[in-house]
Short mmCIF file of C-alpha atoms and ligand atoms in Angstrom, two decimals:
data_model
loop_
_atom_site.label_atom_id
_atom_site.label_comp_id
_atom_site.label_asym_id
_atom_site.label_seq_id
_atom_site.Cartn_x
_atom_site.Cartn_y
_atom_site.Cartn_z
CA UNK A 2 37.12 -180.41 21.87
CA UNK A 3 36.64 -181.61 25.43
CA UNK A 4 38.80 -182.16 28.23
CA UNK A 5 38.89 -185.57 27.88
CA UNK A 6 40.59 -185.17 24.08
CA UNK A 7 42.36 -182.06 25.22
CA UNK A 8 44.77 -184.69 27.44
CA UNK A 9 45.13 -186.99 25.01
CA UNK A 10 43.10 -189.20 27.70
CA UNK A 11 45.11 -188.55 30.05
CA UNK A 12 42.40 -188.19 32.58
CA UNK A 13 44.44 -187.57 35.68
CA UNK A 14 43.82 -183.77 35.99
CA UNK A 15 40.01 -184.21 35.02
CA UNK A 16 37.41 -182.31 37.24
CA UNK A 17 34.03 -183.77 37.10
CA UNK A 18 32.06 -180.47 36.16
CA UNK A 19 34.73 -179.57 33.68
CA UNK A 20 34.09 -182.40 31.34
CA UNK A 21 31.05 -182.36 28.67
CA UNK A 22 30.60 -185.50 26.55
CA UNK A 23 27.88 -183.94 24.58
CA UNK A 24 30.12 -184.22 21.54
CA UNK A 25 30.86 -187.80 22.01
CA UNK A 26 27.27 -188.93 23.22
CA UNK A 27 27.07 -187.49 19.51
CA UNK A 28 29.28 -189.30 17.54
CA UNK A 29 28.94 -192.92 19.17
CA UNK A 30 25.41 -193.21 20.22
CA UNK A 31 22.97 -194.01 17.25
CA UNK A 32 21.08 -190.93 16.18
CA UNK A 33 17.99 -191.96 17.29
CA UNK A 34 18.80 -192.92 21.04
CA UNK A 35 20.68 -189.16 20.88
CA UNK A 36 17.05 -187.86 19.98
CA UNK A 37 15.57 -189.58 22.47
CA UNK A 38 18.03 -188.42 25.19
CA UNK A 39 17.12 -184.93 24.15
CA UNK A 40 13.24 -185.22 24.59
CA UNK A 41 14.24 -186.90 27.58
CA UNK A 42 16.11 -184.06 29.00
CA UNK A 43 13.29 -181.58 27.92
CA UNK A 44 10.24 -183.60 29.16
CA UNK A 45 12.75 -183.86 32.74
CA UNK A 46 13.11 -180.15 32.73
CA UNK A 47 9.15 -179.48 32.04
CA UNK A 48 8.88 -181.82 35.31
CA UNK A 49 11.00 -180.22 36.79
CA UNK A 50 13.68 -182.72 37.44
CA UNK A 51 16.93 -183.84 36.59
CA UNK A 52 17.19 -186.91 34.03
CA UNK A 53 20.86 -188.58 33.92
CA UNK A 54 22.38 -191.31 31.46
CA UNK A 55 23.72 -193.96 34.03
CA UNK A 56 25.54 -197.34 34.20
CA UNK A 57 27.65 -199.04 31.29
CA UNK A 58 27.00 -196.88 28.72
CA UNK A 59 28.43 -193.93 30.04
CA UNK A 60 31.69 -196.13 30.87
CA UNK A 61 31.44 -197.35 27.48
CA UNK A 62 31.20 -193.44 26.12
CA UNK A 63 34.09 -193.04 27.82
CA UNK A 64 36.29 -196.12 26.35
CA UNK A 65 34.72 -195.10 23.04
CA UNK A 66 33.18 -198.12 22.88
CA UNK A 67 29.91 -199.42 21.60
CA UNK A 68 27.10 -198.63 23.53
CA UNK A 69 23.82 -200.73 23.63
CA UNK A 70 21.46 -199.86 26.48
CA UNK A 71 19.82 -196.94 27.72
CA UNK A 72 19.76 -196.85 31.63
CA UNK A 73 18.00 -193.46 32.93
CA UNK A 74 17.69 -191.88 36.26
CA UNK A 75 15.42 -189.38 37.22
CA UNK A 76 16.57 -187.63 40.09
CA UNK A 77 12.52 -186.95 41.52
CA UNK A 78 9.49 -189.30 40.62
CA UNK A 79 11.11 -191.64 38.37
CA UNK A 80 8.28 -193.22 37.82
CA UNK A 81 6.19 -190.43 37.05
CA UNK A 82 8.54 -189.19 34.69
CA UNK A 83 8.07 -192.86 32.89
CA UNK A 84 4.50 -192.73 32.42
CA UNK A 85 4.93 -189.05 30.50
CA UNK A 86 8.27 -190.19 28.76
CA UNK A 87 6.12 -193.61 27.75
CA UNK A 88 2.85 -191.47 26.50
CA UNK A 89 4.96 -189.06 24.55
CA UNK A 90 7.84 -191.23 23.07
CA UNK A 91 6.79 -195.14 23.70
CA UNK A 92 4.43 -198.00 23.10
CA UNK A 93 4.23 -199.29 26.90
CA UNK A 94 5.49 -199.40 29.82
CA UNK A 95 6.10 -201.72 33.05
CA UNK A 96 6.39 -200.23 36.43
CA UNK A 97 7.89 -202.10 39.38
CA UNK A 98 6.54 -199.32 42.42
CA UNK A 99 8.40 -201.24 45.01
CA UNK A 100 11.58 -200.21 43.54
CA UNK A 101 10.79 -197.25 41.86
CA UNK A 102 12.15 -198.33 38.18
CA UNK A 103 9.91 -198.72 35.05
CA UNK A 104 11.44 -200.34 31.82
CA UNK A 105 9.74 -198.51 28.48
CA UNK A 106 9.69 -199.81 25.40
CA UNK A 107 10.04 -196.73 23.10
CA UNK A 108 7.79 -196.54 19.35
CA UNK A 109 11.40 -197.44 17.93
CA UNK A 110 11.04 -200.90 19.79
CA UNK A 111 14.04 -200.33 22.20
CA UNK A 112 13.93 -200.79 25.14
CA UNK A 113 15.15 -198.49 28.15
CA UNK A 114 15.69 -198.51 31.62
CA UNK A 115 14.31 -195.76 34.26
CA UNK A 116 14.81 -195.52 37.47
CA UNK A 117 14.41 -192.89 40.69
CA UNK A 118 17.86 -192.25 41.83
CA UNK A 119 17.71 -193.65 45.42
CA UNK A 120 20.01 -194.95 47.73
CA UNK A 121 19.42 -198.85 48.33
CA UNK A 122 19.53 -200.23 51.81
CA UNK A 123 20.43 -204.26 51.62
CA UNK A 124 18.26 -206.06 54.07
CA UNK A 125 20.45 -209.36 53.71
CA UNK A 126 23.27 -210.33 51.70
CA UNK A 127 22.46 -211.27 48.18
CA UNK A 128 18.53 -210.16 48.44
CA UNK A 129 16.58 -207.66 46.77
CA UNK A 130 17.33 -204.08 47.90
CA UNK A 131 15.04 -202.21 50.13
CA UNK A 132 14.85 -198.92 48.16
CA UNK A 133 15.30 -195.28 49.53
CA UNK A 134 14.82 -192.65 47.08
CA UNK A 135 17.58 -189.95 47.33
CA UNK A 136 20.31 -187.90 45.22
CA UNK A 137 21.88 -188.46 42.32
CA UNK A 138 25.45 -188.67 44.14
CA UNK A 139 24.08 -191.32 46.62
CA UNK A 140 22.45 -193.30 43.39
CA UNK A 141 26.00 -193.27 42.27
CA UNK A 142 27.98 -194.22 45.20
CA UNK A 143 25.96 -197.40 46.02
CA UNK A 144 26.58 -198.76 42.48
CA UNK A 145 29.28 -201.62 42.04
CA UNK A 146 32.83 -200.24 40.59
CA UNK A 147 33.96 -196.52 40.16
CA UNK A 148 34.06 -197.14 36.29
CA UNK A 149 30.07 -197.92 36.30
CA UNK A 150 29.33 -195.12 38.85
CA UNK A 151 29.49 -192.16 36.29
CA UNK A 152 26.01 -190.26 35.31
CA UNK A 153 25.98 -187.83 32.34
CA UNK A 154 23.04 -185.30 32.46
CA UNK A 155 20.80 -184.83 29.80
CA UNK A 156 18.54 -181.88 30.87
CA UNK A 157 18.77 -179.31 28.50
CA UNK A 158 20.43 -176.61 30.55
CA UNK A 159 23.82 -178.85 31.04
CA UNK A 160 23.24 -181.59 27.92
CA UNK A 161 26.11 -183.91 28.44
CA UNK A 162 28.07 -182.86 31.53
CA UNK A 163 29.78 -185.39 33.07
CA UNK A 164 28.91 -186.57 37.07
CA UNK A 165 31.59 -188.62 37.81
CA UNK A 166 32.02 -188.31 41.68
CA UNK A 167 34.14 -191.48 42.38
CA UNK A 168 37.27 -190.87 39.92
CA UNK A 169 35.70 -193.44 37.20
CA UNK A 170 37.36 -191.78 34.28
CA UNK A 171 40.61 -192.13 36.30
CA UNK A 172 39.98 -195.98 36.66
CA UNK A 173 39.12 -196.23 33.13
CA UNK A 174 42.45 -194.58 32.00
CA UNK A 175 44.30 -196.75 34.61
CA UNK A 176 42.38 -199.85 33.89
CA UNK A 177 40.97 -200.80 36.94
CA UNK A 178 37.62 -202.37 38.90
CA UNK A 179 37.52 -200.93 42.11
CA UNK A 180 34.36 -200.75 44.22
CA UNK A 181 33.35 -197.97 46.13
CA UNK A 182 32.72 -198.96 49.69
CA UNK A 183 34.26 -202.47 51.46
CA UNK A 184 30.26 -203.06 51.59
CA UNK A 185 29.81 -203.66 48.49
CA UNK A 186 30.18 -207.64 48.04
CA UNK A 187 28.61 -208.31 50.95
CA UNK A 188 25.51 -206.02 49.58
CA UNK A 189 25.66 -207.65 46.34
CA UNK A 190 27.82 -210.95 46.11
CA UNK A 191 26.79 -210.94 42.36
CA UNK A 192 29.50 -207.96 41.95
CA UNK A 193 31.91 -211.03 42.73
CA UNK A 194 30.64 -212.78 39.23
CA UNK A 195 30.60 -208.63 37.46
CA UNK A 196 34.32 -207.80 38.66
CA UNK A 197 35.44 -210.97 36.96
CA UNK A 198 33.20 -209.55 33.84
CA UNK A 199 34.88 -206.53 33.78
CA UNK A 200 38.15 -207.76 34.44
CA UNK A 201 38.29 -210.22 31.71
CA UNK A 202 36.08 -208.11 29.05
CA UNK A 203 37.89 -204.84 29.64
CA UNK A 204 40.80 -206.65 29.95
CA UNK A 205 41.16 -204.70 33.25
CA UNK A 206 43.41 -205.41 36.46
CA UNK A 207 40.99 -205.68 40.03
CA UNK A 208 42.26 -202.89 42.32
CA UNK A 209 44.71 -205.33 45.19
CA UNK A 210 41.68 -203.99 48.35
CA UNK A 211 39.18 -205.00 45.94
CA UNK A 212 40.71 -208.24 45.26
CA UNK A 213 40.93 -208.88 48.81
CA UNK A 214 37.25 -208.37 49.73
CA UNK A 215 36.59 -210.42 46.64
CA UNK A 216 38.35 -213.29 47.72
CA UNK A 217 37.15 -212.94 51.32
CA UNK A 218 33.37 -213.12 49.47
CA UNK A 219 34.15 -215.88 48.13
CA UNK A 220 35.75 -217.72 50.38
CA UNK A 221 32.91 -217.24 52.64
CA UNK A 222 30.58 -219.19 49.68
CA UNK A 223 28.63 -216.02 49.06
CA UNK A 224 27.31 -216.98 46.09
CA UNK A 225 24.78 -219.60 48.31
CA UNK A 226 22.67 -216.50 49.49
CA UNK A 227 21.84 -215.01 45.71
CA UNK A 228 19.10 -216.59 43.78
CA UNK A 229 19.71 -219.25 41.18
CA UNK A 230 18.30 -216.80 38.58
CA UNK A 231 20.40 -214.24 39.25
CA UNK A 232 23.58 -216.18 38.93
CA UNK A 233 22.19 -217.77 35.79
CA UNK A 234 21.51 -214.41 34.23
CA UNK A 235 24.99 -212.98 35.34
CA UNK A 236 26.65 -216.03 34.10
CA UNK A 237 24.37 -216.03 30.32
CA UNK A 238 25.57 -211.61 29.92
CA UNK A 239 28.90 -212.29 30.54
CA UNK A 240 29.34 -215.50 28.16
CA UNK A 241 27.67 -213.23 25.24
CA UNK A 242 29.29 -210.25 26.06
CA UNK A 243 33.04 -210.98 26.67
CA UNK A 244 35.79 -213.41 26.01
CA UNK A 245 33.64 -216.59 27.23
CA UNK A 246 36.37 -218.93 27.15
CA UNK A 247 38.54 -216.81 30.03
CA UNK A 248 35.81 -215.77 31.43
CA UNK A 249 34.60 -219.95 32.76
CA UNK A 250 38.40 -220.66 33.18
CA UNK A 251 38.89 -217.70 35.53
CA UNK A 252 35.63 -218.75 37.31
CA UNK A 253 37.19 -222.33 37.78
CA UNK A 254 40.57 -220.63 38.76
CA UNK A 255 39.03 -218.76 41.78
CA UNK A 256 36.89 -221.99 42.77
CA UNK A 257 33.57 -219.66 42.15
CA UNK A 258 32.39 -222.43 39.43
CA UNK A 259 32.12 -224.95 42.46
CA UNK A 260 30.24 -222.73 44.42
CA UNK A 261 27.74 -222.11 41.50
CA UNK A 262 27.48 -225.95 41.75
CA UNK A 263 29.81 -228.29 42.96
CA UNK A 264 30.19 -230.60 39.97
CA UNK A 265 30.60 -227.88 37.98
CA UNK A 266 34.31 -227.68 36.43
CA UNK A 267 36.22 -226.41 33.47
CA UNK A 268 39.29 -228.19 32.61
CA UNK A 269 42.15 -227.84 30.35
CA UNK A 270 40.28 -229.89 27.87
CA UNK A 271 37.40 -227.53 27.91
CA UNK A 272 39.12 -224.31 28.27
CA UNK A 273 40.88 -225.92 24.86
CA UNK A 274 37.46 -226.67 23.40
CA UNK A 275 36.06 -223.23 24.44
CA UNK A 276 38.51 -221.30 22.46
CA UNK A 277 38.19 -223.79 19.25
CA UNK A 278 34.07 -222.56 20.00
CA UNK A 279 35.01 -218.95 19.64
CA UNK A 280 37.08 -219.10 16.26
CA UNK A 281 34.43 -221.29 14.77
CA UNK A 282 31.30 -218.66 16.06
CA UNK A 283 33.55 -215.64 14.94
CA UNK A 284 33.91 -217.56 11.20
CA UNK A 285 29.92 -218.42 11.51
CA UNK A 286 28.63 -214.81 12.68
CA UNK A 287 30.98 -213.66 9.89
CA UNK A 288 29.71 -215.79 7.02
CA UNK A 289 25.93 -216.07 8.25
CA UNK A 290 24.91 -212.82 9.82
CA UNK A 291 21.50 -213.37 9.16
CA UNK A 292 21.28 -215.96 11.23
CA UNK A 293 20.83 -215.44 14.85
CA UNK A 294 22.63 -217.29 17.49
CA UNK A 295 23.14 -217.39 21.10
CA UNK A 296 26.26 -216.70 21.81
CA UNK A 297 26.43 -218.04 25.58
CA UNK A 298 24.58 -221.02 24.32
CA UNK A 299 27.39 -223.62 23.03
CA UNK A 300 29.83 -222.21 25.70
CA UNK A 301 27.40 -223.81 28.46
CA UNK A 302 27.07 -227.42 26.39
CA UNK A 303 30.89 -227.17 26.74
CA UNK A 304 30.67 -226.36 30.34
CA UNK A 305 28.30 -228.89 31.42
CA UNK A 306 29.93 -231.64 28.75
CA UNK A 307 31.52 -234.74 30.69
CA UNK A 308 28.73 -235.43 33.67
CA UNK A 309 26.27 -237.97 33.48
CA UNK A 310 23.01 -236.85 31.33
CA UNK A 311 20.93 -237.15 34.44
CA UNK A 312 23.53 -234.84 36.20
CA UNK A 313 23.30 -232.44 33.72
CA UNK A 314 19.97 -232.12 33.42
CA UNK A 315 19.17 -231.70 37.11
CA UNK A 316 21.74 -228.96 37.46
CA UNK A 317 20.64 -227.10 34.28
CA UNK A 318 17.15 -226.91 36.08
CA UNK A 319 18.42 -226.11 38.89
CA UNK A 320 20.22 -222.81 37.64
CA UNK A 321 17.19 -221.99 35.90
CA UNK A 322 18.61 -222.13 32.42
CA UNK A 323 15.64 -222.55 29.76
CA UNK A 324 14.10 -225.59 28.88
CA UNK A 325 15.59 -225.59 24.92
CA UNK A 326 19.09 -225.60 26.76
CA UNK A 327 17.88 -228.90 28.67
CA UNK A 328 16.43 -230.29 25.26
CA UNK A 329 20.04 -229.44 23.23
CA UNK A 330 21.54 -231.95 26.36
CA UNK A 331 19.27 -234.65 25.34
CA UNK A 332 19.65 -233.83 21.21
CA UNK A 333 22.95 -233.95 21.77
CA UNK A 334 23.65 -236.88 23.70
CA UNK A 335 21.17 -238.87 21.14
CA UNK A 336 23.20 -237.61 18.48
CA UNK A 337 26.37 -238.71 19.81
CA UNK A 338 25.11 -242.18 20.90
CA UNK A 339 24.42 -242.38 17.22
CA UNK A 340 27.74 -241.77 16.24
CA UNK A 341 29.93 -243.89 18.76
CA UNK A 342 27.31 -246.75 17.87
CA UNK A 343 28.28 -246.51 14.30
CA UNK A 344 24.83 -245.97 12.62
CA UNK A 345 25.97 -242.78 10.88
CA UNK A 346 28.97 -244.23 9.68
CA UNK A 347 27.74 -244.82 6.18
CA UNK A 348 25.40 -242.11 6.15
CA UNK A 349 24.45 -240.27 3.17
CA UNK A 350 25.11 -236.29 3.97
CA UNK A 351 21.45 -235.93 3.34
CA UNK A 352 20.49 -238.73 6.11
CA UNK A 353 22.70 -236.93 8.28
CA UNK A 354 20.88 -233.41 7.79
CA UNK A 355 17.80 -235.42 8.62
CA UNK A 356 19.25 -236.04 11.80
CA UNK A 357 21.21 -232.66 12.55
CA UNK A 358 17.97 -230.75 11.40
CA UNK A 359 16.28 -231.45 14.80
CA UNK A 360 19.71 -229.86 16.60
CA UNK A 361 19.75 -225.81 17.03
CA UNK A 362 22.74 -224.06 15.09
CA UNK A 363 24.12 -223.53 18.50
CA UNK A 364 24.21 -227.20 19.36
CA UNK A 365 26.07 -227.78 15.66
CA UNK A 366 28.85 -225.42 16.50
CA UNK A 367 29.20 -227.22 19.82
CA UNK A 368 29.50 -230.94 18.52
CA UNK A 369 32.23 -229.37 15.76
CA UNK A 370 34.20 -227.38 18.53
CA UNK A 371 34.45 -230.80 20.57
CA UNK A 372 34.39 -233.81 18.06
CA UNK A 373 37.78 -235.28 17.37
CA UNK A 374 37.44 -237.24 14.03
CA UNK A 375 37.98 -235.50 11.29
CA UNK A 376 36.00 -236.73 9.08
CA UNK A 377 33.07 -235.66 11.51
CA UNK A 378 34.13 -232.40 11.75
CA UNK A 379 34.25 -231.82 7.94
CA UNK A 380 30.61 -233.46 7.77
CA UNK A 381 29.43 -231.33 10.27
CA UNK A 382 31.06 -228.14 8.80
CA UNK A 383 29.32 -229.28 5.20
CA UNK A 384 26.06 -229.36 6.85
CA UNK A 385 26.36 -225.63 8.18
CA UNK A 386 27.73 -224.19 5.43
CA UNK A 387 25.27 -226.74 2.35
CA UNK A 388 22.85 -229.15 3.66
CA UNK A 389 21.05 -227.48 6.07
CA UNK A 390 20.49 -224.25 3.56
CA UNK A 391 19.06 -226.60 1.10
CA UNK A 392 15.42 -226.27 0.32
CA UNK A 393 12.54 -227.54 -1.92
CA UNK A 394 10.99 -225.81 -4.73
CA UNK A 395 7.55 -227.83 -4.12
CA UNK A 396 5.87 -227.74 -0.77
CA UNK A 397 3.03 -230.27 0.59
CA UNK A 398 0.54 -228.54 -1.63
CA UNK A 399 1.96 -229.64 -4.28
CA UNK A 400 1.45 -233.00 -3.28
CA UNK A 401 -2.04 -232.09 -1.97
CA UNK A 402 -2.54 -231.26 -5.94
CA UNK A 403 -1.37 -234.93 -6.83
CA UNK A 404 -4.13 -236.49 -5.18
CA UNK A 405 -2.05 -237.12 -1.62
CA UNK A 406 -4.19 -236.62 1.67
CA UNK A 407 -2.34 -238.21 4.03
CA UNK A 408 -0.28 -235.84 6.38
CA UNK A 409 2.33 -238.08 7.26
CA UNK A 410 2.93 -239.48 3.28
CA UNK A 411 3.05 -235.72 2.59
CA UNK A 412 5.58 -235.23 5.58
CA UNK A 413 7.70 -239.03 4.60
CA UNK A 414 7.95 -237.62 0.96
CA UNK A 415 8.96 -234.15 1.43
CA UNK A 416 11.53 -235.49 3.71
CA UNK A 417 12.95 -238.18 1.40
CA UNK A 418 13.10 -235.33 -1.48
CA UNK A 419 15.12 -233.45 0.80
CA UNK A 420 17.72 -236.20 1.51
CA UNK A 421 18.24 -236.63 -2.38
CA UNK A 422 18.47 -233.10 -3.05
CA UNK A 423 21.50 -232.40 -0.58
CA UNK A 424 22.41 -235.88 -2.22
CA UNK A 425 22.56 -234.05 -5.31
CA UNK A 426 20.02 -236.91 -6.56
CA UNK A 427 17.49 -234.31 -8.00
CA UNK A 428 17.82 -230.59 -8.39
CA UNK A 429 15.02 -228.62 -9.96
CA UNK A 430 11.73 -228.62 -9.31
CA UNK A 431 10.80 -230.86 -12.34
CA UNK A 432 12.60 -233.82 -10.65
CA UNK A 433 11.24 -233.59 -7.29
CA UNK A 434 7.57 -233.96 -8.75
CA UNK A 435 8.94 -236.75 -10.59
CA UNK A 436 10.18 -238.40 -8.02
CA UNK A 437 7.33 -237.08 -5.90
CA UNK A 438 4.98 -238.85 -8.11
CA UNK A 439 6.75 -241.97 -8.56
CA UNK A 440 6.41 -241.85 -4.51
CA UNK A 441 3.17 -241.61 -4.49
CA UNK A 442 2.41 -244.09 -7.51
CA UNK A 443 4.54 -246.80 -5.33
CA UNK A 444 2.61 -246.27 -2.71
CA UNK A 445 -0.84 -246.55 -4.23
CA UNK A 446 0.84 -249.70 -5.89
CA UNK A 447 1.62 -251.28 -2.38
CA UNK A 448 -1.85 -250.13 -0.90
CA UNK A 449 -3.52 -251.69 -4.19
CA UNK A 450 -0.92 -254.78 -3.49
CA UNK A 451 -2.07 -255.07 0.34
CA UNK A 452 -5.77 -255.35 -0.92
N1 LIG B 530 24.89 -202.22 39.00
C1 LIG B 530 25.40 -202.31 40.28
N2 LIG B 530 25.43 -203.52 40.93
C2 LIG B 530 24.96 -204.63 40.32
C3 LIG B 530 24.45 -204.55 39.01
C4 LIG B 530 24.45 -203.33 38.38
O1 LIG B 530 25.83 -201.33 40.84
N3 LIG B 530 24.98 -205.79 40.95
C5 LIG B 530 24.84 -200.89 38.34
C6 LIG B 530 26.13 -200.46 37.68
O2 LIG B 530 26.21 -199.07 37.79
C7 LIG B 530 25.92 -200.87 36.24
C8 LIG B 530 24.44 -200.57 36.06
O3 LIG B 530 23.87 -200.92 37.30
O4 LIG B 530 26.72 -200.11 35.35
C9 LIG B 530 23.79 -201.33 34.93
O5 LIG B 530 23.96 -202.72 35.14
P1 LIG B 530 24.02 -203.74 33.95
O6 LIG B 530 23.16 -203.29 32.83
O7 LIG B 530 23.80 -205.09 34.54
O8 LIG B 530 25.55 -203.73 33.53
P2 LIG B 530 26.42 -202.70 32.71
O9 LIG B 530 27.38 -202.06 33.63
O10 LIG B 530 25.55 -201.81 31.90
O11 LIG B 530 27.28 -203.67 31.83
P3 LIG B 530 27.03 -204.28 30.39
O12 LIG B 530 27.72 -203.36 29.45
O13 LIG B 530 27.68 -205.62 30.46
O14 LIG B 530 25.54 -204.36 30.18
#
């Protein structure tokens, strides 16, 4: 049993060399990344260097959490050690010299993080690190919080032990984000956006000195010197990750959502909305786990709802976020035009799949976290959990075979067959090529007709 169960966490006495997580790393890590941590840790002692588990997952090892990525440090030519790890264990791998980090994607498909333990010198606020390479103990100390600066080795002669120079495991057991040096926001003012992560994810308190260089960062607007992608990546992790909803209302709280752009806001109305978003995608991910959703996605329509289109559009581009995201604005605007002019009113459910089918799932779950009516809401929550999972048992061709050429008849047929099946008009495959040729007789009658 190790230390750390011996105190019934209570961490307080822990020594760093005492601790060995080997038995943990173990239990909670899938078996295969645990295999692949030990051919790490032999291929890094034939090289004769030391190969350490780094960053979250160490912190998550500790909170016996579940751990997703593999970030490695190779305390010597990082890099080098890549190109053998990748030729033994992976498929391929991309090296960034400059910064002396490779990213592997193993023969299993996942994909892990390497890097040369070095010490990063800042040449401004907010850019790209100049990179130094250096010890493992520097590597850690120039990392963000004292719960993320832990390292756990994985060389074979000390599988497991724990490096934990900067009392992490204490600041796990006591809950808190603290940084490690009053440098660090003004190195990285991202870490202003990752304490809030933390904080609201871990459900963790930010150490008071912290808080105070925090809110001196951001008082000083010190988000304006990182790039837009970086604060549009930060923002995307920490909607899918954590507790979205608190996460955008404690941006807005702390005015950091006006310095990510200053028409930006989150309101009562959408802090309400948010939270109606994250019932409804833990119901879907529940029922539909085979379908794949972005989490982060429908908490950003929510965030950006209430500005002019235009205004919306130009600040989604300019925060980098992907063009689909920009498209769902449009889709969803269209939509909603549709509805406040009435046209959908007396809509059949299958004319309204027609017109949902062009929306992502994502954009679904947004319209039925923020419509009011009702009767909407059911229709929409029909469509996700009938219409849209409706299909056809005869394809185009099958209409090819009945003498149709035209691509667009073919695509105006298939289309109308689908409306009547979620009508629950027809619903085997005998009645849609009835009604598929009755379509297709009509027509030949009006072509015949216009002759
Ligand atoms: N890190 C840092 N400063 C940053 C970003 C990252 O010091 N601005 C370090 C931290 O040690 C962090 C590690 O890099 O643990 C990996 O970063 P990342 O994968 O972005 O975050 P995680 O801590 O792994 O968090 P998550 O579980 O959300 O992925």
């Amino acid at each position: 049993m190790s230390l750390l169960e011996n105190k019934g966490n209570d961490f307080a006495s822990y020594k760093s060399d005492e601790v060995n997580l080997k038995d943990r790393l173990v239990k909670q890590l899938p078996s295969k990344d645990v295999e692949m941590l030990v051919n790490a840790g032999k291929l890094a002692q034939n090289m004769g260097v030391k190969c350490y588990l780094v960053g979250g997952t160490v912190r998550d090892l500790v909170l016996k959490k579940r751990c997703y990525d593999i970030d490695l440090t190779v305390d010597g030519d990082g890099l080098a050690f890549a190109e053998q790890f990748t030729k033994f264990y992976g498929k391929r791998m991309k090296s960034f010299a400059q910064f002396g980090t490779a990213f592997v994607v193993l023969k299993t498909g996942k994909k892990i993080d390497i890097s040369t333990s070095r010490t990063e010198v800042y040449t401004s606020p907010g850019s790209l690190p100049k990179v130094k390479y250096g010890e493992i103990e520097y590597d850690l100390y120039r990392r963000d919080f004292t719960i993320n600066s832990m390292a756990i080795s994985v060389n074979p002669e000390d599988f497991g032990r724990l490096l934990d120079f900067h009392s992490g495991v204490k600041d796990l057991k006591a809950k808190v984000i603290r940084i490690l040096n009053d440098q660090s926001f003004e190195d990285d003012p991202l870490r202003v956006l990752r304490a809030i992560r933390f904080e609201q994810r871990l459900g963790f308190d930010i150490e008071n000195r912290t808080k105070e260089l925090m809110m001196k960062s951001i008082e000083s607007n010190c988000l304006k010197t990182v790039s837009a992608e970086r604060v549009y990546t930060e923002l995307i992790v920490s909607t899918n990750k954590g507790d979205a909803a608190k996460f955008i209302t404690r941006l807005s709280e702390l005015g950091i959502l006006r310095q990510i752009h200053k028409s930006l806001y989150f309101d009562e109305l959408k802090a309400e909305q948010a939270k109606e978003l994250s019932k409804l995608l833990e119901w879907f991910v529940k029922e539909y786990p085979q379908d794949k959703i972005e989490k982060w996605y429908p908490f950003h329509l929510i965030l950006f709802s209430g500005l002019p289109k235009d205004m919306q559009t130009s600040i989604a581009k300019q925060l980098t976020y992907p063009s689909n995201f920009i498209k769902s604005i449009s889709k969803i605007k269209l939509f909603l035009d549709k509805i406040d002019s009435g046209e959908l009113k007396d809509s059949t459910d299958g004319e309204l799949a027609l017109k949902l089918s062009g929306l992502r799932i994502e954009d679904v779950l947004y319209l039925l976290a923020v419509v009011k009516d009702d009767e909407l809401k059911s229709r929409l929550r029909h469509y996700l959990t009938h219409s849209r999972s409706v299909s056809l048992s005869i394809n185009g061709h099958d209409l090819l075979m009945m003498g149709v050429t035209l691509g667009a008849l073919i695509g105006s047929i298939l289309q109308t067959l689908k409306i009547q099946k979620i009508d629950g008009k027809i619903s085997n495959r005998e009645d849609e090529l009835e009604l598929a040729k009755k379509m297709v007789d009509d027509d030949s009658d009006s072509a015949t007709n216009l002759e």
